[in-house]
XYZ file of C-alpha atoms in Angstrom:
749
model
C 119.997 -13.232 76.052
C 121.780 -13.432 72.710
C 118.578 -12.669 70.851
C 117.788 -9.581 72.939
C 121.358 -8.373 72.538
C 121.103 -8.761 68.794
C 118.043 -6.564 68.706
C 119.539 -3.812 70.900
C 121.486 -1.998 68.147
C 118.432 -1.851 65.887
C 116.326 -0.337 68.675
C 119.009 2.232 69.433
C 119.365 3.150 65.803
C 115.593 3.503 65.496
C 115.584 5.906 68.447
C 118.370 7.911 66.857
C 116.353 8.162 63.662
C 113.386 9.871 65.365
C 114.915 13.408 65.539
C 116.121 13.115 61.955
C 112.707 12.022 60.730
C 111.024 14.803 62.689
C 113.453 17.316 61.224
C 112.840 16.037 57.711
C 109.073 16.218 58.225
C 109.434 19.777 59.507
C 111.528 20.733 56.492
C 108.982 19.221 54.098
C 106.167 21.115 55.803
C 108.017 24.441 55.712
C 108.946 23.818 52.088
C 105.262 23.396 51.286
C 104.558 26.621 53.212
C 107.560 28.575 51.864
C 105.370 31.337 50.417
C 103.762 31.879 53.838
C 106.896 32.167 55.974
C 107.307 35.906 55.387
C 103.825 36.477 56.838
C 105.145 35.539 60.279
C 107.663 38.404 60.335
C 105.122 41.105 61.382
C 103.454 38.577 63.676
C 106.732 38.014 65.535
C 107.452 41.748 65.729
C 103.940 42.328 67.075
C 104.383 39.511 69.605
C 107.589 41.108 70.856
C 105.926 44.513 71.168
C 102.919 42.955 72.938
C 105.286 41.197 75.358
C 106.772 44.583 76.289
C 103.318 45.895 77.175
C 102.268 42.726 79.028
C 105.412 42.194 81.129
C 106.059 44.473 84.110
C 109.594 45.827 84.004
C 113.070 46.114 82.462
C 114.204 42.770 83.837
C 111.424 40.920 82.048
C 111.860 42.997 78.875
C 115.585 42.260 78.750
C 114.858 38.577 79.369
C 112.537 38.457 76.349
C 115.129 40.163 74.144
C 117.967 37.909 75.313
C 115.921 34.714 75.005
C 114.775 35.690 71.517
C 118.333 36.530 70.459
C 119.505 33.255 71.998
C 116.944 31.328 69.958
C 118.088 33.127 66.813
C 121.773 32.494 67.566
C 121.121 28.862 68.454
C 119.173 28.283 65.265
C 121.996 29.829 63.242
C 124.650 27.781 65.013
C 122.913 24.408 65.052
C 121.184 24.565 61.695
C 123.099 23.476 58.612
C 120.949 24.954 55.897
C 117.272 24.289 55.529
C 114.235 26.414 56.164
C 113.580 25.491 59.799
C 116.747 27.101 61.271
C 116.339 30.185 59.083
C 112.671 30.482 60.058
C 113.488 30.122 63.775
C 116.261 32.720 63.479
C 113.906 35.134 61.716
C 111.266 34.735 64.429
C 113.807 35.204 67.228
C 115.276 38.355 65.713
C 111.796 39.739 65.004
C 110.561 39.159 68.565
C 113.655 40.873 69.966
C 113.194 43.746 67.510
C 109.519 44.145 68.466
C 110.301 44.332 72.176
C 113.128 46.774 71.559
C 111.009 48.959 69.265
C 108.223 49.247 71.830
C 110.715 50.068 74.584
C 112.500 52.648 72.439
C 109.245 54.230 71.282
C 107.963 54.605 74.870
C 111.181 56.367 75.874
C 111.266 58.517 72.741
C 107.792 59.990 73.301
C 108.389 60.637 77.011
C 106.913 63.953 78.127
C 106.064 65.487 81.525
C 102.786 64.351 83.105
C 100.786 66.523 85.496
C 101.460 65.558 89.094
C 98.031 66.199 90.663
C 94.736 67.949 89.870
C 95.181 71.685 89.496
C 93.311 74.796 88.408
C 95.651 76.790 86.200
C 95.762 79.733 83.856
C 97.670 79.043 80.681
C 98.238 80.138 77.110
C 98.814 77.771 74.229
C 98.432 77.101 70.537
C 95.641 74.847 69.309
C 97.134 71.781 67.627
C 93.891 69.915 67.152
C 90.265 71.028 67.378
C 87.450 68.477 67.622
C 83.866 69.822 67.668
C 81.465 67.580 69.605
C 78.109 69.225 68.869
C 76.146 66.176 70.036
C 77.538 66.843 73.538
C 77.664 70.622 73.271
C 81.459 70.596 73.625
C 84.589 71.417 71.666
C 87.740 69.454 72.527
C 91.068 71.152 71.840
C 94.626 69.896 72.132
C 96.997 72.680 73.167
C 100.748 72.808 72.649
C 103.544 75.382 73.151
C 102.120 76.087 76.593
C 102.925 79.069 78.780
C 101.787 79.067 82.392
C 100.882 81.832 84.805
C 101.992 79.562 87.673
C 103.384 76.376 86.161
C 102.465 73.130 87.929
C 105.209 70.651 88.691
C 105.838 68.895 86.446
C 104.384 71.096 83.719
C 102.967 69.177 80.705
C 104.017 70.130 77.196
C 100.628 69.278 75.726
C 97.139 69.180 77.263
C 93.655 68.290 76.061
C 90.793 70.503 77.247
C 87.031 70.330 76.693
C 85.252 73.654 76.229
C 81.561 74.496 76.284
C 80.561 75.025 72.661
C 78.627 78.240 73.258
C 81.707 79.803 74.877
C 84.053 79.004 71.990
C 84.812 82.008 69.741
C 83.908 81.526 66.092
C 87.488 82.359 65.068
C 88.919 79.375 66.935
C 90.882 77.069 64.609
C 94.034 74.931 64.662
C 97.027 77.241 64.868
C 95.166 79.791 66.996
C 96.822 81.014 70.208
C 94.466 81.313 73.191
C 94.561 81.996 76.903
C 92.155 80.364 79.378
C 91.693 78.923 82.845
C 91.169 75.186 83.179
C 90.902 72.430 85.723
C 93.434 69.790 84.709
C 93.741 66.166 85.783
C 96.533 63.643 85.206
C 95.711 61.050 82.514
C 93.480 58.421 84.052
C 94.535 54.768 84.413
C 91.904 52.031 83.870
C 89.090 52.528 86.353
C 88.733 48.757 86.859
C 90.467 45.711 85.364
C 89.623 45.447 81.668
C 88.695 49.120 81.215
C 90.249 51.554 78.756
C 93.753 52.729 79.669
C 93.639 56.469 78.933
C 97.012 57.011 80.627
C 98.782 54.667 78.208
C 97.140 56.253 75.158
C 97.958 59.760 76.433
C 101.602 58.801 76.994
C 102.145 57.906 73.349
C 100.280 61.051 72.257
C 102.499 63.097 74.625
C 99.416 64.519 76.354
C 100.340 65.275 79.963
C 96.917 66.310 81.295
C 93.270 66.680 80.353
C 90.394 68.610 81.823
C 87.710 71.253 81.443
C 88.202 74.870 80.406
C 86.381 77.873 81.885
C 85.094 81.069 80.356
C 86.277 83.517 79.172
C 88.577 82.319 76.389
C 90.921 84.976 75.040
C 92.017 84.707 71.404
C 95.265 86.473 70.566
C 95.159 88.945 67.680
C 98.367 87.634 66.152
C 96.982 84.102 65.814
C 97.483 82.470 62.432
C 95.218 79.494 61.720
C 97.062 76.540 60.276
C 96.359 74.446 57.217
C 94.364 71.927 59.237
C 91.537 74.476 59.286
C 90.526 73.131 55.859
C 89.357 69.953 57.547
C 87.343 71.841 60.140
C 85.737 74.076 57.541
C 84.786 71.070 55.465
C 83.268 69.399 58.539
C 81.245 72.526 59.291
C 80.072 72.666 55.663
C 78.890 69.044 55.717
C 77.084 69.357 59.060
C 75.383 72.533 57.820
C 74.139 70.732 54.706
C 72.776 67.742 56.659
C 71.310 68.258 60.118
C 71.648 65.944 63.101
C 73.302 62.546 63.006
C 73.026 62.435 59.213
C 75.473 65.334 58.990
C 77.678 63.725 61.619
C 77.871 60.458 59.674
C 78.564 62.302 56.415
C 81.299 64.318 58.140
C 82.776 61.113 59.581
C 83.012 59.672 56.065
C 84.573 62.850 54.638
C 86.888 64.103 57.373
C 86.828 61.401 60.047
C 85.129 63.736 62.566
C 82.399 61.851 64.479
C 81.593 64.572 67.017
C 78.217 65.494 65.510
C 76.727 61.990 65.740
C 74.063 61.703 68.425
C 74.969 59.375 71.300
C 71.845 57.242 70.788
C 72.589 56.757 67.085
C 76.246 56.017 67.810
C 75.173 53.385 70.368
C 72.772 51.824 67.849
C 75.564 51.609 65.263
C 77.817 49.868 67.781
C 75.148 47.415 68.893
C 74.295 46.562 65.289
C 77.942 45.895 64.403
C 78.118 48.878 62.040
C 80.424 51.166 64.017
C 83.311 50.344 61.683
C 81.504 52.345 58.984
C 81.996 55.530 61.022
C 85.757 55.174 61.439
C 87.751 56.015 58.327
C 89.561 52.799 57.435
C 90.182 50.431 54.570
C 86.554 50.459 53.418
C 86.512 54.232 52.932
C 89.975 54.410 51.374
C 89.054 51.588 48.995
C 85.791 53.251 48.006
C 87.527 56.587 47.431
C 90.317 55.080 45.342
C 87.888 52.934 43.385
C 85.570 55.843 42.556
C 88.465 58.089 41.500
C 90.093 55.404 39.353
C 86.781 54.511 37.676
C 85.971 58.162 36.876
C 89.481 58.893 35.569
C 89.491 55.787 33.387
C 86.098 56.673 31.904
C 87.135 60.224 31.162
C 90.512 59.315 29.683
C 88.929 56.627 27.532
C 87.133 59.426 25.657
C 90.540 60.479 24.247
C 91.207 57.839 21.552
C 94.910 58.514 21.177
C 95.540 58.146 24.891
C 93.216 55.162 25.170
C 95.143 53.300 22.454
C 98.495 54.032 24.099
C 97.767 51.713 27.008
C 98.650 54.338 29.610
C 95.127 54.893 30.901
C 95.414 52.283 33.720
C 98.706 53.804 34.910
C 97.306 57.336 34.936
C 94.166 56.121 36.727
C 96.350 54.323 39.276
C 98.336 57.515 39.863
C 95.089 59.450 40.359
C 93.895 56.792 42.801
C 97.163 57.018 44.754
C 96.855 60.807 44.919
C 93.256 60.423 46.128
C 94.327 57.972 48.851
C 97.064 60.307 50.117
C 94.807 63.367 49.986
C 91.967 61.587 51.764
C 94.366 60.404 54.457
C 95.593 63.973 55.016
C 92.039 65.346 55.004
C 90.832 62.888 57.655
C 93.566 63.829 60.103
C 96.297 61.290 59.226
C 95.360 58.960 62.062
C 97.218 55.656 62.400
C 94.317 53.491 61.085
C 93.923 55.758 58.056
C 97.666 55.780 57.355
C 97.678 51.998 57.583
C 94.804 51.767 55.112
C 96.484 54.286 52.821
C 99.704 52.241 52.773
C 97.724 49.119 51.908
C 95.846 50.962 49.161
C 99.108 52.236 47.647
C 100.479 48.698 47.626
C 97.348 47.435 45.881
C 97.659 50.200 43.283
C 101.342 49.365 42.737
C 100.502 45.682 42.308
C 97.792 46.525 39.780
C 100.187 48.783 37.880
C 102.758 45.958 37.731
C 100.171 43.422 36.633
C 100.450 41.394 39.859
C 97.711 39.930 42.032
C 96.695 42.762 44.320
C 94.884 41.357 47.354
C 97.155 38.841 49.088
C 98.230 38.122 52.623
C 101.688 39.398 51.711
C 100.143 42.801 51.127
C 98.439 42.661 54.523
C 101.730 41.615 56.129
C 103.605 44.501 54.515
C 101.021 46.983 55.786
C 101.255 45.544 59.296
C 105.057 45.646 59.130
C 105.079 49.346 58.211
C 102.705 50.232 61.046
C 104.507 48.162 63.688
C 107.908 49.593 62.857
C 106.605 53.174 62.947
C 104.070 52.792 65.798
C 104.724 49.593 67.782
C 102.175 50.711 70.396
C 99.438 50.122 67.807
C 99.670 46.379 68.478
C 97.758 46.765 71.771
C 95.110 49.045 70.281
C 91.707 47.753 69.146
C 91.832 49.739 65.905
C 94.955 47.960 64.613
C 93.723 44.555 65.719
C 90.209 44.937 64.330
C 91.357 46.250 60.970
C 94.035 43.668 60.310
C 91.919 40.810 61.650
C 89.103 41.779 59.285
C 91.329 42.173 56.223
C 93.384 39.051 56.935
C 90.274 36.924 57.476
C 88.710 38.157 54.214
C 91.859 37.521 52.163
C 92.531 34.134 53.797
C 88.931 33.069 53.165
C 88.982 34.009 49.496
C 92.442 32.471 48.968
C 91.090 29.080 50.055
C 90.761 26.955 46.872
C 87.268 25.670 47.653
C 85.936 29.092 48.568
C 87.539 30.655 45.496
C 86.011 28.002 43.227
C 82.589 28.469 44.802
C 82.436 32.262 44.885
C 84.542 33.349 41.899
C 82.814 35.416 39.196
C 81.641 33.559 36.093
C 79.298 33.884 33.150
C 75.842 32.875 34.359
C 72.261 34.194 34.417
C 71.748 37.253 36.598
C 69.529 35.541 39.258
C 72.262 32.982 39.913
C 74.938 35.667 39.808
C 73.125 37.833 42.349
C 72.531 34.808 44.566
C 76.232 34.001 44.432
C 77.159 37.601 45.283
C 74.729 37.619 48.216
C 76.142 34.318 49.467
C 79.663 35.734 49.149
C 78.706 38.776 51.228
C 76.980 36.629 53.850
C 79.849 34.147 54.189
C 82.432 36.938 54.256
C 80.434 38.882 56.849
C 80.040 35.819 59.046
C 83.768 35.020 58.901
C 84.666 38.634 59.679
C 82.256 38.679 62.632
C 83.810 35.483 64.005
C 87.312 36.896 63.517
C 86.475 40.166 65.252
C 84.394 38.702 68.074
C 87.313 37.896 70.457
C 88.727 41.407 69.966
C 85.330 43.042 70.496
C 84.740 40.990 73.635
C 88.196 41.763 75.047
C 88.024 45.532 74.519
C 84.312 46.328 74.509
C 82.873 43.395 76.512
C 80.128 42.805 73.983
C 79.450 40.186 71.323
C 77.150 41.003 68.431
C 74.825 38.456 66.823
C 73.303 40.075 63.765
C 76.256 42.147 62.572
C 77.005 39.926 59.566
C 73.434 40.237 58.296
C 73.305 44.008 58.868
C 76.604 44.524 57.030
C 75.283 42.773 53.915
C 73.076 45.817 53.321
C 75.031 48.513 55.166
C 78.396 48.095 53.413
C 77.049 48.326 49.832
C 74.751 51.165 50.911
C 77.704 53.114 52.293
C 80.089 52.286 49.447
C 77.812 52.730 46.445
C 75.227 55.250 47.665
C 76.278 57.400 50.612
C 79.926 58.096 49.761
C 79.357 58.818 46.030
C 76.393 61.069 46.852
C 78.389 63.040 49.422
C 81.367 63.340 47.041
C 79.092 64.508 44.212
C 77.410 67.045 46.500
C 80.762 68.510 47.550
C 81.863 68.813 43.913
C 78.606 70.536 42.896
C 78.341 72.856 45.905
C 80.706 75.542 44.499
C 78.232 76.006 41.635
C 75.240 75.837 43.978
C 73.939 72.576 42.468
C 74.616 70.210 45.365
C 71.087 70.168 46.816
C 69.785 67.023 45.051
C 72.933 65.070 45.880
C 72.691 66.104 49.539
C 69.057 64.908 49.548
C 70.115 61.500 48.207
C 72.892 61.280 50.797
C 70.503 62.234 53.601
C 67.945 59.605 52.590
C 70.622 56.920 52.295
C 72.030 57.800 55.728
C 68.488 57.733 57.163
C 68.125 54.198 55.792
C 71.489 53.250 57.355
C 70.360 54.581 60.742
C 67.052 52.731 60.429
C 68.935 49.483 59.795
C 71.169 50.139 62.819
C 68.267 50.965 65.137
C 66.200 48.009 63.962
C 69.012 45.506 64.353
C 70.094 46.964 67.710
C 66.541 46.584 69.040
C 66.266 42.891 68.155
C 66.219 40.455 71.094
C 69.715 39.229 71.844
C 71.358 41.647 69.420
C 74.195 42.142 71.886
C 75.405 39.892 74.642
C 77.330 41.503 77.473
C 80.398 39.537 78.569
C 82.582 40.415 81.557
C 86.249 41.252 81.138
C 88.040 38.494 79.196
C 91.233 37.103 80.778
C 94.356 38.224 78.928
C 95.521 34.622 78.624
C 92.275 33.585 76.943
C 92.536 36.497 74.518
C 96.150 35.702 73.637
C 95.247 32.044 73.109
C 92.423 32.912 70.712
C 94.549 35.426 68.814
C 97.316 32.850 68.390
C 94.858 30.257 67.137
C 93.275 32.684 64.696
C 96.648 33.749 63.266
C 97.732 30.122 62.885
C 94.487 29.274 61.087
C 94.710 32.282 58.747
C 98.377 32.224 57.720
C 99.116 28.583 56.899
C 97.785 26.817 53.804
C 98.330 23.108 54.439
C 96.108 20.949 56.617
C 98.217 21.815 59.671
C 96.434 25.179 59.706
C 93.419 23.489 61.300
C 95.403 22.957 64.504
C 94.543 26.613 65.152
C 90.965 25.582 65.921
C 92.107 24.022 69.210
C 93.405 27.246 70.832
C 90.355 29.097 69.512
C 88.060 26.651 71.290
C 90.291 26.655 74.373
C 90.197 30.449 74.618
C 86.442 30.547 74.042
C 85.874 27.947 76.745
C 88.220 29.773 79.109
C 86.255 32.978 78.572
C 82.884 31.256 78.988
C 83.960 29.600 82.246
C 85.377 32.818 83.728
C 82.783 34.035 86.232
C 81.624 37.623 86.253
C 83.095 39.605 89.175
C 80.926 39.978 92.266
C 82.459 43.311 93.268
C 84.089 46.049 91.167
C 85.928 48.918 92.853
C 87.310 51.904 90.946
C 90.879 52.998 91.538
C 89.877 56.132 93.451
C 87.622 54.169 95.828
C 84.654 56.457 95.170
C 82.597 53.978 93.179
C 81.816 50.308 93.415
C 79.332 47.892 91.885
C 78.058 44.778 93.674
C 76.461 41.746 92.047
C 72.838 41.217 93.092
C 70.954 37.933 93.413
C 69.190 38.536 90.103
C 72.531 38.959 88.289
C 72.315 42.743 88.038
C 74.696 45.307 89.500
C 74.065 47.940 92.160
C 76.151 51.120 92.466
C 77.338 52.677 95.702
C 76.557 56.315 94.937
C 73.149 57.572 93.911
C 74.781 60.170 91.648
C 77.321 58.505 89.399
C 78.368 59.904 86.057
C 77.396 58.173 82.834
C 80.985 57.176 82.148
C 81.321 55.427 85.519
C 78.012 53.616 85.060
C 79.009 52.428 81.597
C 82.460 51.248 82.688
C 81.147 49.282 85.665
C 78.277 47.788 83.658
C 80.457 46.733 80.718
C 83.230 45.206 82.806
C 80.671 43.531 85.025
C 78.996 41.831 82.056
C 75.723 43.802 82.306
C 73.858 44.924 79.203
C 71.744 47.604 80.811
C 71.716 50.271 83.503
C 72.952 49.291 86.986
C 70.694 49.850 89.957
C 71.445 51.636 93.215
C 72.779 49.994 96.331
C 70.635 52.281 98.472
C 67.527 50.746 96.872
C 68.675 47.127 97.110
C 67.016 44.700 99.523
C 70.441 43.215 100.210
C 71.916 46.485 101.504
C 71.376 49.157 104.139
C 72.738 52.607 103.401
C 72.807 56.024 105.048
C 74.532 59.233 104.015
C 77.950 57.989 105.170
C 78.069 54.194 104.843
C 76.622 51.255 102.930
C 76.422 47.717 104.284
C 75.785 44.888 101.808
C 75.465 41.213 102.641
C 74.587 38.184 100.569
C 74.927 34.433 100.933
C 77.403 33.244 98.294
C 78.315 29.572 97.898
C 76.946 28.713 101.316
C 78.691 31.542 103.123
C 77.724 35.084 104.039
C 79.739 37.763 102.253
C 79.681 41.306 103.632
C 80.919 44.538 102.055
C 81.186 47.870 103.899
C 81.777 51.076 101.914
C 81.990 54.753 102.810
C 79.797 57.193 100.860
C 80.988 60.555 102.132
C 84.091 62.343 103.399
C 82.561 63.194 106.787
C 84.089 61.720 109.958
C 82.684 58.521 111.413
C 83.132 57.655 115.112
C 86.212 55.458 115.237
C 84.785 52.906 117.675
C 81.663 52.406 115.613
C 83.606 52.236 112.343
C 86.104 49.715 113.741
C 83.248 47.504 114.913
C 81.658 47.497 111.480
C 84.988 46.853 109.740
C 85.686 43.833 111.929
C 82.435 42.208 110.763
C 82.922 42.880 107.038
C 84.806 40.733 104.547
C 85.681 43.734 102.358
C 85.893 47.402 103.333
C 86.094 50.065 100.610
C 86.805 53.757 101.102
C 88.037 56.669 99.034
C 90.021 57.967 102.009
C 92.707 56.576 104.288
C 91.063 54.516 107.031
C 92.296 54.340 110.644
C 94.457 51.352 111.510
C 91.732 49.952 113.737
C 89.407 49.633 110.708
C 90.494 46.383 109.131
C 88.290 43.925 107.258
C 88.515 40.175 107.665
C 89.719 39.728 104.066
C 90.402 42.950 102.119
C 90.689 46.576 103.212
C 90.651 48.782 100.133
C 91.220 52.332 101.304
C 93.121 55.171 99.629
C 96.534 53.751 100.475
C 95.735 50.207 99.314
C 94.068 51.341 96.075
C 97.066 53.566 95.286
C 99.094 50.349 95.067
C 96.516 48.137 93.348
C 94.434 50.496 91.205
C 90.918 49.338 90.406
C 89.941 45.904 91.718
C 87.650 43.107 90.510
C 86.676 40.567 93.179
C 84.964 37.187 92.902
C 83.681 35.532 96.076
C 83.254 31.957 94.789
C 85.988 31.055 94.194
C 87.866 33.776 96.031
C 89.803 35.760 93.446
C 91.167 39.309 93.259
C 92.293 40.968 90.004
C 93.960 44.381 90.131
C 94.746 47.005 87.512
C 98.323 47.405 88.687
C 100.795 44.622 89.237
C 103.725 44.631 91.599
C 106.893 45.977 90.002
C 105.168 47.545 86.991
C 107.717 49.951 85.491
C 105.904 51.109 82.365
C 106.526 54.848 82.051
C 102.881 55.924 82.309
C 102.504 53.850 85.488
C 105.694 55.335 86.940
C 104.388 58.811 86.078
C 101.158 58.044 87.958
C 103.139 56.955 91.023
C 105.068 60.224 90.917
C 101.755 62.078 90.689
C 100.408 60.276 93.760
C 103.605 60.942 95.681
C 103.368 64.623 94.748
C 99.756 64.722 95.871
C 100.584 62.995 99.145
C 103.399 65.451 99.900
C 101.333 68.520 99.018
C 99.899 68.878 102.463
C 96.481 67.376 101.823
C 95.298 65.250 104.691
C 94.233 61.724 103.844
C 92.772 60.876 107.225
C 89.322 59.502 107.731
C 87.979 63.079 107.912
C 88.799 65.609 105.212
C 89.575 69.014 106.778
C 87.839 71.155 104.182
C 84.425 69.684 104.913
C 82.144 70.608 107.747
C 81.859 67.665 110.115
C 78.634 66.162 111.303
C 77.624 63.074 113.209
C 77.164 59.809 111.363
C 73.598 58.939 110.487
C 73.870 55.314 111.592
C 70.259 54.404 112.304
C 69.522 52.750 108.934
C 72.491 50.419 109.411
C 71.362 49.029 112.728
C 69.212 46.306 111.225
C 71.970 45.048 108.961
C 75.059 44.998 111.115
C 74.283 42.113 113.418
C 76.346 38.986 112.852
C 74.681 37.137 109.969
C 74.088 33.452 110.200
C 76.942 31.390 108.908
C 77.130 27.737 107.929
């Protein structure tokens, strides 16, 4: 007893020493990483902004802000010096600031949203004009609207697609026009994981979109704005190079991709080369580099100036002017502005004699964008660009990689081999960094993109862009023909590479919608791996593997239903998808295929052996996990005898309809009619295990979602009947004969 009592104080003191030792170890680690701590400031701001988009309402948003401020206050109160309390306080304040910035920005850009579909006559001024010659359309954004009979609420800005042949040649930004159009409210995601057009339109203050009708009246007092320079330059480039070659050249010069053929655009995406078409850091860098090199060469011919040592500063100023001008010329989009800011920082670092390409530079660019446009954090453009740049810089800052790939005096075969290895390793790392983002947003994972980019990036940077720039400079004198020929041949080679790579077996793997939790886990692991320098960085591999495994184990949905109830896709025994309606638009087919994990064209439910369809109904049944699963869906707006419909509903597990079903029509598991889908939005259903994922969540108070609810309430109160028979259609009897063989009770285990 005496011996154990003697040892008790030493054990207690050892236990008391554990927190102190842990704190000291944490301080030593943060001291070793002191140069990296600033990099987490934009990460924390982005996390706070992302939390605002992910959480449903003001209560949750306030909770995030208060918890983050509490962490910051607690760290300041408890900590007595040291880096750990200061770092925790910085992160807490940044998370709170990010959530508040996103909230404030969403309220600041608030604008009226169209309540329900309407055909209107309106006059407005063209703010943006986007020719889409590959589709035979011209898309215009109209502001300063005046209505013949204003809808309620009346949007301040709309986006309308016009048939190209009906567009007057004098149409340009700044022109005032009058036209009739069919307008629709901005569309929410059709199914879980699809693009949220309503959210994007909210931050662009676009309250409706639709299709315009002929004739289009142009007012005589219209004064085209300065943005017409961009449109005229696009027209000049597409006239010099026909087809997709002109579209790609125009995309590099002005950022306008409307003239690129859909097949060529698809090949570029499948080959992992689509980033070359979107003006970003690559194009800004090439432009600045070419301008600085030319200016330095020309100024070096003046001996007095060359000996003064001012040539690099003048060249840097010319490069900065080129970056700003190119950004303005390409429409001043957020990705281009972000790249321009980064380029200006690189130029400033070079002028000051500092190391230019560092993660601090990347962090400063991200910080500028997130403060000005916090909504960019949930956009693929922001994520793809910064993930690519951060992965490249982090890779080349690694001591072993830098020692292996740094330039040195050596024979040219070895030098070229080293450069090729550098491109291959960099491309592979970038592909791995971008893969989770591409899977989450586009539901595809490329395989050969790193190899294709080894040739495509130098071809674009050192052949296509200089040739196009030279052609534009020589065109005023009429000498641009040879340069245009070189540009056309180089673009033809780029398209050949894209088409060849896209056609390879397994070039693209379709993956169903990635869970948000898996995506967040992988993003967190990637950021941890990229930003730290000590061996603790490798802990980021664990969440990367966890997120990848989570995604791989997530089954593809068995049933996808769009938010309007008009379209659904059902998983077949062979793994393919079958669509409800024989005539579905290309957009609907693509959305259902991509989110269903199908790399191909879905089939038709009416042609499936597992279904029986007539003009009004479709009945699908399949044995899943030892149990029969049955789906009943309506295909028309004609009335169906209530007794017959109720009998079919009672036998089905899921009933789907675009209209409001009678109360007697209730499925055994889910009844997804107009009323139910108005609450849930699009739905993704898995049968084994039973799981339902919806676009909308209960209590979602984001402003674009609230605007959609107002629109539905307006539509419901407008006098339109939502019964099982629409009044404006001629009724007929249900053609039920083809269903007779499929509606008997199936065998069950």
